[in-house]
């Protein structure tokens, strides 16, 4: 009898279905996309859906102030203020933590990166989180001076969180209309999975898309889906009408 | 006479959709509004059934003015694909607005969502008005793919689809062939 692998359900039914039930437990997944592609919404929905199942989560923001972030969330049905108040969903401004640690420099040294890694692990451990989001890993990598430091940081972060059975999403910012998964082209090799959020142009309108590029340890589809962000239902997916792809290729 | 003809169309469409999962109706532009009246009459009479009316040819605002009664029934839900694209800002709460008629995947998601939570024993219907209007904004190939996907999903969820095609738009002829049954309404027949 085959052993049922443990997965972390995103709570987005169609996405879980494409990944054979969810993200393999303890994986580090890169959520890649340009500005406005739905990265933050997807990550937040992942955290709130987990919290409803009793899995505590933490969201580290580097790119957006807390008040803006929560204000944007208020429109979504998946958002529940009580889950934040009860500590099931924790939203932390990483810039404030960095400042308190004296890490507010433009570029981190190896020691700085080590100190930051330690504090992230300590927070995850203390809160006993099962879901962690870093928004964005690109902004963090900007402060790490070399590709080796980036590789080392992501590898160590992912490994220590995996030991805690914590599933991690790292958002990665890429320019629009590029089939590129990260800014420094190293993040994708360390990650266990890549969810690529893009868009296709159809008659002047942009259709959001999602594609599971890689997901180690699970049989997943690589089909491109149209992604819709609904205030009521959050992220939802439907197979992208293929003619759109054909049109885009012709234009290229 | 006009009422009798509209009633005749209503009965003909009702009979066809009872035994087929999907029905395409080809209509001359001059009689388009008569057909809509027949469809609205059907929707209002069968309040135990659940209807989603997708409008691509007329704004919801216009439909509420012309078919006052139909726009008020709780069993009828409207999806308006053109008001926002046309820059109309006066939007109603009891209608779902799609940003643009090219957002076809979003349209399918909204249609399917409309039927969630509907009683199992209720008959479910989608009316698309019209395939010809969708083709003003989209290429024929993508509309063909769209209608094929919609018909497959609706068959699996036991939802009946009525799609209207305005006769003058001959390009959309191939698409209407995807339906189980085709009704061709003629100008002379209606008069």
PDB file of C-alpha atoms in Angstrom, chain A residues 78-205:
ATOM      1  CA  UNK A  78     -10.613  35.004   3.731  1.00  0.00           C
ATOM      2  CA  UNK A  79      -9.285  37.762   6.006  1.00  0.00           C
ATOM      3  CA  UNK A  80     -10.268  37.422   9.639  1.00  0.00           C
ATOM      4  CA  UNK A  81      -9.028  40.018  12.101  1.00  0.00           C
ATOM      5  CA  UNK A  82      -9.617  37.600  14.974  1.00  0.00           C
ATOM      6  CA  UNK A  83      -6.979  35.242  13.572  1.00  0.00           C
ATOM      7  CA  UNK A  84      -4.460  38.081  13.822  1.00  0.00           C
ATOM      8  CA  UNK A  85      -5.606  39.103  17.297  1.00  0.00           C
ATOM      9  CA  UNK A  86      -5.425  35.511  18.520  1.00  0.00           C
ATOM     10  CA  UNK A  87      -1.886  35.145  17.169  1.00  0.00           C
ATOM     11  CA  UNK A  88      -2.779  32.445  14.657  1.00  0.00           C
ATOM     12  CA  UNK A  89      -1.606  34.767  11.890  1.00  0.00           C
ATOM     13  CA  UNK A  90       1.355  36.985  12.766  1.00  0.00           C
ATOM     14  CA  UNK A  91       2.395  39.820  10.506  1.00  0.00           C
ATOM     15  CA  UNK A  92       5.852  41.195  11.245  1.00  0.00           C
ATOM     16  CA  UNK A  93       7.708  44.057   9.633  1.00  0.00           C
ATOM     17  CA  UNK A  94      11.178  42.651   9.114  1.00  0.00           C
ATOM     18  CA  UNK A  95      12.665  46.109   8.695  1.00  0.00           C
ATOM     19  CA  UNK A  96      11.789  46.920  12.314  1.00  0.00           C
ATOM     20  CA  UNK A  97      13.389  43.668  13.500  1.00  0.00           C
ATOM     21  CA  UNK A  98      16.478  44.450  11.428  1.00  0.00           C
ATOM     22  CA  UNK A  99      16.714  47.920  12.913  1.00  0.00           C
ATOM     23  CA  UNK A 100      16.421  46.543  16.434  1.00  0.00           C
ATOM     24  CA  UNK A 101      19.238  44.125  15.677  1.00  0.00           C
ATOM     25  CA  UNK A 102      21.325  46.968  14.315  1.00  0.00           C
ATOM     26  CA  UNK A 103      21.123  45.534  10.816  1.00  0.00           C
ATOM     27  CA  UNK A 104      19.833  48.633   9.125  1.00  0.00           C
ATOM     28  CA  UNK A 105      22.775  48.875   6.768  1.00  0.00           C
ATOM     29  CA  UNK A 106      22.522  48.854   3.004  1.00  0.00           C
ATOM     30  CA  UNK A 107      24.425  45.583   2.653  1.00  0.00           C
ATOM     31  CA  UNK A 108      24.666  42.699   5.090  1.00  0.00           C
ATOM     32  CA  UNK A 109      27.911  41.064   6.070  1.00  0.00           C
ATOM     33  CA  UNK A 110      28.050  37.298   6.583  1.00  0.00           C
ATOM     34  CA  UNK A 111      27.610  37.915  10.322  1.00  0.00           C
ATOM     35  CA  UNK A 112      24.597  40.171   9.736  1.00  0.00           C
ATOM     36  CA  UNK A 113      22.972  37.526   7.543  1.00  0.00           C
ATOM     37  CA  UNK A 114      23.676  34.912  10.222  1.00  0.00           C
ATOM     38  CA  UNK A 115      22.086  37.093  12.911  1.00  0.00           C
ATOM     39  CA  UNK A 116      19.005  37.643  10.765  1.00  0.00           C
ATOM     40  CA  UNK A 117      18.722  33.950  10.023  1.00  0.00           C
ATOM     41  CA  UNK A 118      18.920  33.167  13.734  1.00  0.00           C
ATOM     42  CA  UNK A 119      16.190  35.630  14.638  1.00  0.00           C
ATOM     43  CA  UNK A 120      13.901  34.278  11.909  1.00  0.00           C
ATOM     44  CA  UNK A 121      14.407  30.723  13.167  1.00  0.00           C
ATOM     45  CA  UNK A 122      13.865  31.830  16.765  1.00  0.00           C
ATOM     46  CA  UNK A 123      10.605  33.596  15.903  1.00  0.00           C
ATOM     47  CA  UNK A 124       9.353  30.590  13.932  1.00  0.00           C
ATOM     48  CA  UNK A 125      10.321  28.275  16.772  1.00  0.00           C
ATOM     49  CA  UNK A 126       8.853  30.450  19.529  1.00  0.00           C
ATOM     50  CA  UNK A 127       5.556  30.922  17.724  1.00  0.00           C
ATOM     51  CA  UNK A 128       5.563  27.263  16.650  1.00  0.00           C
ATOM     52  CA  UNK A 129       4.551  28.229  13.133  1.00  0.00           C
ATOM     53  CA  UNK A 130       3.694  25.678  10.476  1.00  0.00           C
ATOM     54  CA  UNK A 131       3.497  28.234   7.680  1.00  0.00           C
ATOM     55  CA  UNK A 132       5.936  31.047   6.981  1.00  0.00           C
ATOM     56  CA  UNK A 133       5.948  33.705   4.275  1.00  0.00           C
ATOM     57  CA  UNK A 134       8.791  36.045   3.372  1.00  0.00           C
ATOM     58  CA  UNK A 135       7.596  38.955   1.241  1.00  0.00           C
ATOM     59  CA  UNK A 136       9.897  39.410  -0.534  1.00  0.00           C
ATOM     60  CA  UNK A 137      13.041  37.312  -0.745  1.00  0.00           C
ATOM     61  CA  UNK A 138      14.177  39.638  -3.556  1.00  0.00           C
ATOM     62  CA  UNK A 139      14.311  42.616  -1.196  1.00  0.00           C
ATOM     63  CA  UNK A 140      16.279  40.517   1.281  1.00  0.00           C
ATOM     64  CA  UNK A 141      18.660  39.181  -1.365  1.00  0.00           C
ATOM     65  CA  UNK A 142      19.373  42.767  -2.388  1.00  0.00           C
ATOM     66  CA  UNK A 143      21.135  43.198   0.939  1.00  0.00           C
ATOM     67  CA  UNK A 144      23.125  39.988   0.649  1.00  0.00           C
ATOM     68  CA  UNK A 145      26.303  40.841  -1.155  1.00  0.00           C
ATOM     69  CA  UNK A 146      27.147  37.716  -3.120  1.00  0.00           C
ATOM     70  CA  UNK A 147      25.378  34.835  -4.853  1.00  0.00           C
ATOM     71  CA  UNK A 148      27.004  32.506  -2.345  1.00  0.00           C
ATOM     72  CA  UNK A 149      25.444  34.420   0.534  1.00  0.00           C
ATOM     73  CA  UNK A 150      22.031  34.243  -1.131  1.00  0.00           C
ATOM     74  CA  UNK A 151      22.387  30.504  -1.711  1.00  0.00           C
ATOM     75  CA  UNK A 152      23.577  29.949   1.844  1.00  0.00           C
ATOM     76  CA  UNK A 153      20.827  32.075   3.385  1.00  0.00           C
ATOM     77  CA  UNK A 154      17.931  30.432   1.537  1.00  0.00           C
ATOM     78  CA  UNK A 155      19.359  26.961   2.013  1.00  0.00           C
ATOM     79  CA  UNK A 156      19.821  27.397   5.756  1.00  0.00           C
ATOM     80  CA  UNK A 157      16.434  29.079   6.214  1.00  0.00           C
ATOM     81  CA  UNK A 158      14.640  26.344   4.273  1.00  0.00           C
ATOM     82  CA  UNK A 159      16.461  23.521   6.034  1.00  0.00           C
ATOM     83  CA  UNK A 160      15.852  24.782   9.546  1.00  0.00           C
ATOM     84  CA  UNK A 161      12.166  25.456   8.856  1.00  0.00           C
ATOM     85  CA  UNK A 162      11.717  22.048   7.221  1.00  0.00           C
ATOM     86  CA  UNK A 163      12.944  20.434  10.426  1.00  0.00           C
ATOM     87  CA  UNK A 164      10.073  22.217  12.198  1.00  0.00           C
ATOM     88  CA  UNK A 165       7.647  20.880   9.549  1.00  0.00           C
ATOM     89  CA  UNK A 166       7.081  24.465   8.538  1.00  0.00           C
ATOM     90  CA  UNK A 167       6.147  25.128   4.904  1.00  0.00           C
ATOM     91  CA  UNK A 168       7.654  28.338   3.555  1.00  0.00           C
ATOM     92  CA  UNK A 169       6.650  30.637   0.734  1.00  0.00           C
ATOM     93  CA  UNK A 170       9.202  33.169  -0.511  1.00  0.00           C
ATOM     94  CA  UNK A 171       7.913  35.804  -2.895  1.00  0.00           C
ATOM     95  CA  UNK A 172      10.195  36.673  -5.755  1.00  0.00           C
ATOM     96  CA  UNK A 173       9.848  39.846  -7.797  1.00  0.00           C
ATOM     97  CA  UNK A 174      10.541  39.670 -11.507  1.00  0.00           C
ATOM     98  CA  UNK A 175       9.975  42.198 -14.298  1.00  0.00           C
ATOM     99  CA  UNK A 176       6.707  41.845 -16.244  1.00  0.00           C
ATOM    100  CA  UNK A 177       6.505  39.548 -19.292  1.00  0.00           C
ATOM    101  CA  UNK A 178       9.688  37.685 -18.561  1.00  0.00           C
ATOM    102  CA  UNK A 179       9.980  33.965 -18.136  1.00  0.00           C
ATOM    103  CA  UNK A 180      12.400  34.427 -15.274  1.00  0.00           C
ATOM    104  CA  UNK A 181      11.898  33.124 -11.762  1.00  0.00           C
ATOM    105  CA  UNK A 182      14.105  35.392  -9.698  1.00  0.00           C
ATOM    106  CA  UNK A 183      16.177  38.546  -9.733  1.00  0.00           C
ATOM    107  CA  UNK A 184      19.477  36.906  -8.839  1.00  0.00           C
ATOM    108  CA  UNK A 185      18.830  33.645 -10.717  1.00  0.00           C
ATOM    109  CA  UNK A 186      19.898  31.549  -7.760  1.00  0.00           C
ATOM    110  CA  UNK A 187      16.759  31.493  -5.609  1.00  0.00           C
ATOM    111  CA  UNK A 188      14.946  28.997  -7.851  1.00  0.00           C
ATOM    112  CA  UNK A 189      17.684  26.383  -7.588  1.00  0.00           C
ATOM    113  CA  UNK A 190      17.601  26.296  -3.797  1.00  0.00           C
ATOM    114  CA  UNK A 191      13.802  26.252  -3.561  1.00  0.00           C
ATOM    115  CA  UNK A 192      11.813  23.014  -3.601  1.00  0.00           C
ATOM    116  CA  UNK A 193       9.057  24.504  -5.688  1.00  0.00           C
ATOM    117  CA  UNK A 194       8.196  27.386  -7.983  1.00  0.00           C
ATOM    118  CA  UNK A 195       4.752  28.886  -8.473  1.00  0.00           C
ATOM    119  CA  UNK A 196       5.015  31.250 -11.398  1.00  0.00           C
ATOM    120  CA  UNK A 197       2.463  34.062 -11.525  1.00  0.00           C
ATOM    121  CA  UNK A 198       2.429  35.853 -14.830  1.00  0.00           C
ATOM    122  CA  UNK A 199       0.039  37.405 -17.244  1.00  0.00           C
ATOM    123  CA  UNK A 200      -0.934  37.197 -20.877  1.00  0.00           C
ATOM    124  CA  UNK A 201      -2.291  40.015 -22.931  1.00  0.00           C
ATOM    125  CA  UNK A 202      -5.554  39.452 -24.724  1.00  0.00           C
ATOM    126  CA  UNK A 203      -6.845  42.285 -26.874  1.00  0.00           C
ATOM    127  CA  UNK A 204      -5.198  44.834 -24.613  1.00  0.00           C
ATOM    128  CA  UNK A 205      -6.436  43.300 -21.342  1.00  0.00           C
TER     129      UNK A 205
END
